[in-house]
Every structure is written in C-alpha cells, then in structure tokens.
PDB file of C-alpha atoms in Angstrom:
ATOM      1  CA  MET K 699     137.382  62.368  66.840  1.00  0.00           C
ATOM      2  CA  GLY K 700     139.557  59.461  67.790  1.00  0.00           C
ATOM      3  CA  SER K 701     139.601  57.031  70.680  1.00  0.00           C
ATOM      4  CA  THR K 702     137.951  57.764  73.993  1.00  0.00           C
ATOM      5  CA  ALA K 703     140.429  55.688  75.999  1.00  0.00           C
ATOM      6  CA  ILE K 704     142.465  58.790  76.851  1.00  0.00           C
ATOM      7  CA  LEU K 705     140.626  62.001  77.580  1.00  0.00           C
ATOM      8  CA  PRO K 706     141.999  65.280  76.216  1.00  0.00           C
ATOM      9  CA  ASP K 707     142.704  68.321  78.373  1.00  0.00           C
ATOM     10  CA  ILE K 708     139.892  69.770  80.428  1.00  0.00           C
ATOM     11  CA  VAL K 709     138.050  73.085  80.499  1.00  0.00           C
ATOM     12  CA  ASP K 710     135.987  74.354  83.415  1.00  0.00           C
ATOM     13  CA  GLY K 711     132.216  74.582  83.039  1.00  0.00           C
ATOM     14  CA  LYS K 712     132.079  78.395  83.203  1.00  0.00           C
ATOM     15  CA  THR K 713     134.581  78.729  80.361  1.00  0.00           C
ATOM     16  CA  ALA K 714     132.616  76.201  78.307  1.00  0.00           C
ATOM     17  CA  GLU K 715     129.451  78.241  78.906  1.00  0.00           C
ATOM     18  CA  ARG K 716     131.219  81.430  77.769  1.00  0.00           C
ATOM     19  CA  LEU K 717     132.436  79.624  74.657  1.00  0.00           C
ATOM     20  CA  ALA K 718     128.860  78.504  73.999  1.00  0.00           C
ATOM     21  CA  GLU K 719     127.566  82.062  74.471  1.00  0.00           C
ATOM     22  CA  GLY K 720     130.167  83.244  71.952  1.00  0.00           C
ATOM     23  CA  GLN K 721     129.012  80.484  69.585  1.00  0.00           C
ATOM     24  CA  VAL K 722     132.541  79.190  69.043  1.00  0.00           C
ATOM     25  CA  ILE K 723     131.890  75.552  69.981  1.00  0.00           C
ATOM     26  CA  GLN K 724     131.846  73.575  66.744  1.00  0.00           C
ATOM     27  CA  ALA K 725     131.020  70.114  68.078  1.00  0.00           C
ATOM     28  CA  ALA K 726     130.238  68.192  71.225  1.00  0.00           C
ATOM     29  CA  THR K 727     130.547  64.522  72.034  1.00  0.00           C
ATOM     30  CA  ILE K 728     129.167  62.714  75.052  1.00  0.00           C
ATOM     31  CA  LEU K 729     131.769  60.136  75.995  1.00  0.00           C
ATOM     32  CA  GLY K 730     130.939  56.960  77.859  1.00  0.00           C
ATOM     33  CA  ARG K 731     133.335  56.514  80.762  1.00  0.00           C
ATOM     34  CA  PRO K 732     133.591  53.964  83.564  1.00  0.00           C
ATOM     35  CA  GLY K 733     130.767  54.980  85.885  1.00  0.00           C
ATOM     36  CA  GLY K 734     129.248  57.793  83.842  1.00  0.00           C
ATOM     37  CA  TRP K 735     129.331  60.160  80.914  1.00  0.00           C
ATOM     38  CA  ALA K 736     131.755  63.001  80.142  1.00  0.00           C
ATOM     39  CA  VAL K 737     131.275  65.833  77.636  1.00  0.00           C
ATOM     40  CA  ARG K 738     133.987  66.784  75.142  1.00  0.00           C
ATOM     41  CA  ILE K 739     133.746  70.016  73.166  1.00  0.00           C
ATOM     42  CA  ARG K 740     135.670  71.126  70.080  1.00  0.00           C
ATOM     43  CA  TYR K 741     136.381  74.729  69.193  1.00  0.00           C
ATOM     44  CA  GLY K 742     138.882  75.519  66.475  1.00  0.00           C
ATOM     45  CA  SER K 743     141.467  72.743  66.530  1.00  0.00           C
ATOM     46  CA  THR K 744     141.158  72.344  70.322  1.00  0.00           C
ATOM     47  CA  GLU K 745     139.286  69.580  72.113  1.00  0.00           C
ATOM     48  CA  ARG K 746     138.559  69.758  75.818  1.00  0.00           C
ATOM     49  CA  VAL K 747     136.506  67.738  78.303  1.00  0.00           C
ATOM     50  CA  ILE K 748     134.267  69.632  80.730  1.00  0.00           C
ATOM     51  CA  ALA K 749     135.810  69.545  84.218  1.00  0.00           C
ATOM     52  CA  ALA K 750     134.122  68.907  87.534  1.00  0.00           C
ATOM     53  CA  GLN K 751     133.910  72.024  89.718  1.00  0.00           C
ATOM     54  CA  ARG K 752     137.166  73.016  91.400  1.00  0.00           C
ATOM     55  CA  THR K 753     139.011  69.928  90.142  1.00  0.00           C
ATOM     56  CA  GLN K 754     141.244  68.888  87.317  1.00  0.00           C
ATOM     57  CA  HIS K 755     139.114  65.795  86.678  1.00  0.00           C
ATOM     58  CA  PRO K 756     136.412  65.332  84.041  1.00  0.00           C
ATOM     59  CA  ARG K 757     132.875  65.933  85.198  1.00  0.00           C
ATOM     60  CA  LEU K 758     130.836  62.736  85.024  1.00  0.00           C
ATOM     61  CA  TRP K 759     127.079  62.684  84.643  1.00  0.00           C
ATOM     62  CA  ARG K 760     125.463  59.554  86.037  1.00  0.00           C
ATOM     63  CA  ASN K 761     123.180  59.016  83.084  1.00  0.00           C
ATOM     64  CA  LEU K 762     123.112  59.871  79.430  1.00  0.00           C
ATOM     65  CA  ASN K 763     119.913  61.938  79.708  1.00  0.00           C
ATOM     66  CA  THR K 764     121.430  64.480  82.087  1.00  0.00           C
ATOM     67  CA  ALA K 765     124.601  64.762  80.004  1.00  0.00           C
ATOM     68  CA  ALA K 766     122.485  65.287  76.871  1.00  0.00           C
ATOM     69  CA  ALA K 767     120.397  67.920  78.659  1.00  0.00           C
ATOM     70  CA  TYR K 768     123.610  69.765  79.623  1.00  0.00           C
ATOM     71  CA  VAL K 769     124.858  69.776  76.031  1.00  0.00           C
ATOM     72  CA  ARG K 770     121.473  70.844  74.654  1.00  0.00           C
ATOM     73  CA  ASP K 771     120.399  73.361  77.299  1.00  0.00           C
ATOM     74  CA  THR K 772     123.647  74.778  78.689  1.00  0.00           C
ATOM     75  CA  LEU K 773     125.884  74.570  75.642  1.00  0.00           C
ATOM     76  CA  GLY K 774     123.025  75.232  73.211  1.00  0.00           C
ATOM     77  CA  MET K 775     123.838  72.344  70.891  1.00  0.00           C
ATOM     78  CA  ALA K 776     120.867  70.368  69.653  1.00  0.00           C
ATOM     79  CA  ARG K 777     123.092  68.018  67.611  1.00  0.00           C
ATOM     80  CA  PHE K 778     125.980  66.105  69.165  1.00  0.00           C
ATOM     81  CA  ASP K 779     127.672  62.716  69.038  1.00  0.00           C
ATOM     82  CA  VAL K 780     127.549  59.951  71.606  1.00  0.00           C
ATOM     83  CA  ASP K 781     130.470  57.559  71.987  1.00  0.00           C
ATOM     84  CA  ALA K 782     129.627  54.728  74.384  1.00  0.00           C
ATOM     85  CA  THR K 783     132.767  52.689  73.638  1.00  0.00           C
ATOM     86  CA  ALA K 784     134.281  53.067  77.117  1.00  0.00           C
ATOM     87  CA  HIS K 785     131.001  53.223  79.053  1.00  0.00           C
ATOM     88  CA  ASP K 786     130.872  50.824  81.995  1.00  0.00           C
ATOM     89  CA  PRO K 787     128.062  51.720  84.416  1.00  0.00           C
ATOM     90  CA  GLY K 788     129.191  49.221  87.052  1.00  0.00           C
ATOM     91  CA  ALA K 789     132.824  50.334  87.152  1.00  0.00           C
ATOM     92  CA  VAL K 790     132.378  52.877  89.930  1.00  0.00           C
ATOM     93  CA  ASN K 791     131.114  51.942  93.375  1.00  0.00           C
ATOM     94  CA  ARG K 792     128.577  54.665  94.190  1.00  0.00           C
ATOM     95  CA  SER K 793     128.036  53.597  97.788  1.00  0.00           C
ATOM     96  CA  ARG K 794     128.357  56.358 100.328  1.00  0.00           C
ATOM     97  CA  PRO K 795     129.777  55.258 103.690  1.00  0.00           C
ATOM     98  CA  ASP K 796     128.399  58.413 105.303  1.00  0.00           C
ATOM     99  CA  THR K 797     124.830  57.662 104.214  1.00  0.00           C
ATOM    100  CA  ALA K 798     123.946  55.624 107.309  1.00  0.00           C
ATOM    101  CA  GLU K 799     125.178  58.375 109.629  1.00  0.00           C
ATOM    102  CA  ARG K 800     123.404  61.071 107.628  1.00  0.00           C
ATOM    103  CA  GLN K 801     120.173  59.046 107.701  1.00  0.00           C
ATOM    104  CA  ARG K 802     120.510  58.450 111.454  1.00  0.00           C
ATOM    105  CA  ARG K 803     120.906  62.211 112.064  1.00  0.00           C
ATOM    106  CA  ALA K 804     117.929  62.949 109.817  1.00  0.00           C
ATOM    107  CA  HIS K 805     115.769  60.475 111.760  1.00  0.00           C
ATOM    108  CA  GLU K 806     116.929  61.965 115.075  1.00  0.00           C
ATOM    109  CA  ALA K 807     116.096  65.457 113.828  1.00  0.00           C
ATOM    110  CA  ALA K 808     112.658  64.339 112.673  1.00  0.00           C
ATOM    111  CA  GLU K 809     112.004  62.643 116.029  1.00  0.00           C
ATOM    112  CA  HIS K 810     113.111  65.772 117.900  1.00  0.00           C
ATOM    113  CA  ASP K 811     110.833  67.874 115.700  1.00  0.00           C
ATOM    114  CA  ARG K 812     107.873  65.589 116.502  1.00  0.00           C
ATOM    115  CA  TRP K 813     108.656  65.766 120.239  1.00  0.00           C
ATOM    116  CA  PHE K 814     109.034  69.562 120.149  1.00  0.00           C
ATOM    117  CA  ARG K 815     105.771  70.065 118.270  1.00  0.00           C
ATOM    118  CA  ALA K 816     103.975  67.759 120.728  1.00  0.00           C
ATOM    119  CA  GLU K 817     105.359  69.765 123.687  1.00  0.00           C
ATOM    120  CA  VAL K 818     104.217  73.024 122.118  1.00  0.00           C
ATOM    121  CA  GLN K 819     100.778  71.548 121.460  1.00  0.00           C
ATOM    122  CA  LYS K 820     100.511  70.322 125.083  1.00  0.00           C
ATOM    123  CA  THR K 821     101.339  73.827 126.299  1.00  0.00           C
ATOM    124  CA  LEU K 822      98.810  75.425 123.960  1.00  0.00           C
ATOM    125  CA  ASP K 823      96.169  72.908 125.090  1.00  0.00           C
ATOM    126  CA  GLY K 824      97.062  73.644 128.729  1.00  0.00           C
ATOM    127  CA  ILE K 825      96.645  77.363 128.168  1.00  0.00           C
ATOM    128  CA  ALA K 826      93.292  76.738 126.514  1.00  0.00           C
ATOM    129  CA  ASP K 827      91.969  74.527 129.346  1.00  0.00           C
ATOM    130  CA  GLY K 828      93.501  76.640 132.129  1.00  0.00           C
ATOM    131  CA  SER K 829      95.972  74.013 133.421  1.00  0.00           C
ATOM    132  CA  VAL K 830      98.917  76.151 132.276  1.00  0.00           C
ATOM    133  CA  ARG K 831      99.071  79.663 133.669  1.00  0.00           C
ATOM    134  CA  LEU K 832     100.376  82.547 131.580  1.00  0.00           C
ATOM    135  CA  ILE K 833     102.869  84.768 133.386  1.00  0.00           C
ATOM    136  CA  GLU K 834     102.343  88.474 132.898  1.00  0.00           C
ATOM    137  CA  GLU K 835     105.312  90.473 131.638  1.00  0.00           C
ATOM    138  CA  GLU K 836     105.798  92.393 134.900  1.00  0.00           C
ATOM    139  CA  GLU K 837     105.769  89.165 136.965  1.00  0.00           C
ATOM    140  CA  TRP K 838     108.227  87.546 134.529  1.00  0.00           C
ATOM    141  CA  ARG K 839     110.525  90.577 134.838  1.00  0.00           C
ATOM    142  CA  ARG K 840     110.533  90.200 138.679  1.00  0.00           C
ATOM    143  CA  ILE K 841     111.265  86.440 138.402  1.00  0.00           C
ATOM    144  CA  ALA K 842     114.110  87.073 135.940  1.00  0.00           C
ATOM    145  CA  GLU K 843     115.625  89.824 138.141  1.00  0.00           C
ATOM    146  CA  ALA K 844     115.493  87.533 141.177  1.00  0.00           C
ATOM    147  CA  LYS K 845     117.219  84.709 139.249  1.00  0.00           C
ATOM    148  CA  ARG K 846     119.849  87.127 137.943  1.00  0.00           C
ATOM    149  CA  ALA K 847     120.546  88.421 141.467  1.00  0.00           C
ATOM    150  CA  GLU K 848     120.805  84.851 142.779  1.00  0.00           C
ATOM    151  CA  LEU K 849     123.310  83.956 140.027  1.00  0.00           C
ATOM    152  CA  LEU K 850     125.394  87.057 140.742  1.00  0.00           C
ATOM    153  CA  ARG K 851     125.462  86.159 144.483  1.00  0.00           C
ATOM    154  CA  SER K 852     126.597  82.589 143.717  1.00  0.00           C
ATOM    155  CA  ILE K 853     129.304  83.882 141.372  1.00  0.00           C
ATOM    156  CA  ALA K 854     130.516  86.365 144.016  1.00  0.00           C
ATOM    157  CA  LYS K 855     130.802  83.559 146.614  1.00  0.00           C
ATOM    158  CA  ARG K 856     133.132  81.467 144.406  1.00  0.00           C
ATOM    159  CA  PRO K 857     136.821  81.643 145.233  1.00  0.00           C
ATOM    160  CA  SER K 858     138.885  83.323 142.527  1.00  0.00           C
TER     161      SER K 858
END
C-alpha cells in the first residue's frame, strides 16, 4: 500500500461506516502518525483516510488499541494491517493550556456545592430543633405582597 509519509484523501467517519455496512471496504490499515494513529481504508481502487469530525484533517487515535477497536467494531474488519513507520508518540504536545482554568472552575463548583449542601442541612436541622420557624403559605403571601408594594412605591418615586 505504499509509503505512509503522505496521507491519501480523506473520507468522513459516517461515509466510512456506510461503506462498511455495504461491505465494500476491502482492506484497512492503521497508520502510525506523529502523535497518534490514523485509519486508511481501501474500497475498489480508492484509498481514503478517516477524517476527524467536521474537518479536512485525518482523525488521530491516541493509542493503537482504540484505533484497532474502531476498525474491528465500527468498520467490522477483524483483519487489518498496522504500519508504524511514521509513528512518533512524542511529536505532538498534548498539553492543554485551558486545563488549569477548567480545574479551578471545577474546584470552585465543588466547594460551592459543599457550602450549599451544608446550608441546606443547617436549615433542616434548625427546623427539626425548632430554631428555624416555617412560614405558612398565607403569611408568606402577605410578606411577598408587602415587598412587591414597597418595590412598586420605590419605582414610582424615581425620576423618569
């Protein structure tokens, strides 16, 4: 199947799945690439590499096992070739500059969740021991109407 230095044209994953369903794929090769593994399929005299979603770039699997699972399970091919000639796992920097910010937000959310749950528990404990009074619906309705009237009066006093 030739050199893996230059990848052939691409085909989107959905089309590849339809070709597999129609049983027209004759061969598949998992190609080692800098930073991952691509999948090339052959049907008729055409060879195509599976594309990443919504791009014109080859889809790269991070490890050989997941690429093999795709070929076996999604394309239905139990036999395929592996060409690791161009594989270089260290060629792509996989660091994510947004990871620190995402982690910080996740920690803040978890801390807020802990605080919120503690506040709810304090209220429930207060209801149970009588230190927090429940407001009956009718009393709450009167309080809400009074607040609403007060807000409407303050709005009416503002200059236009």
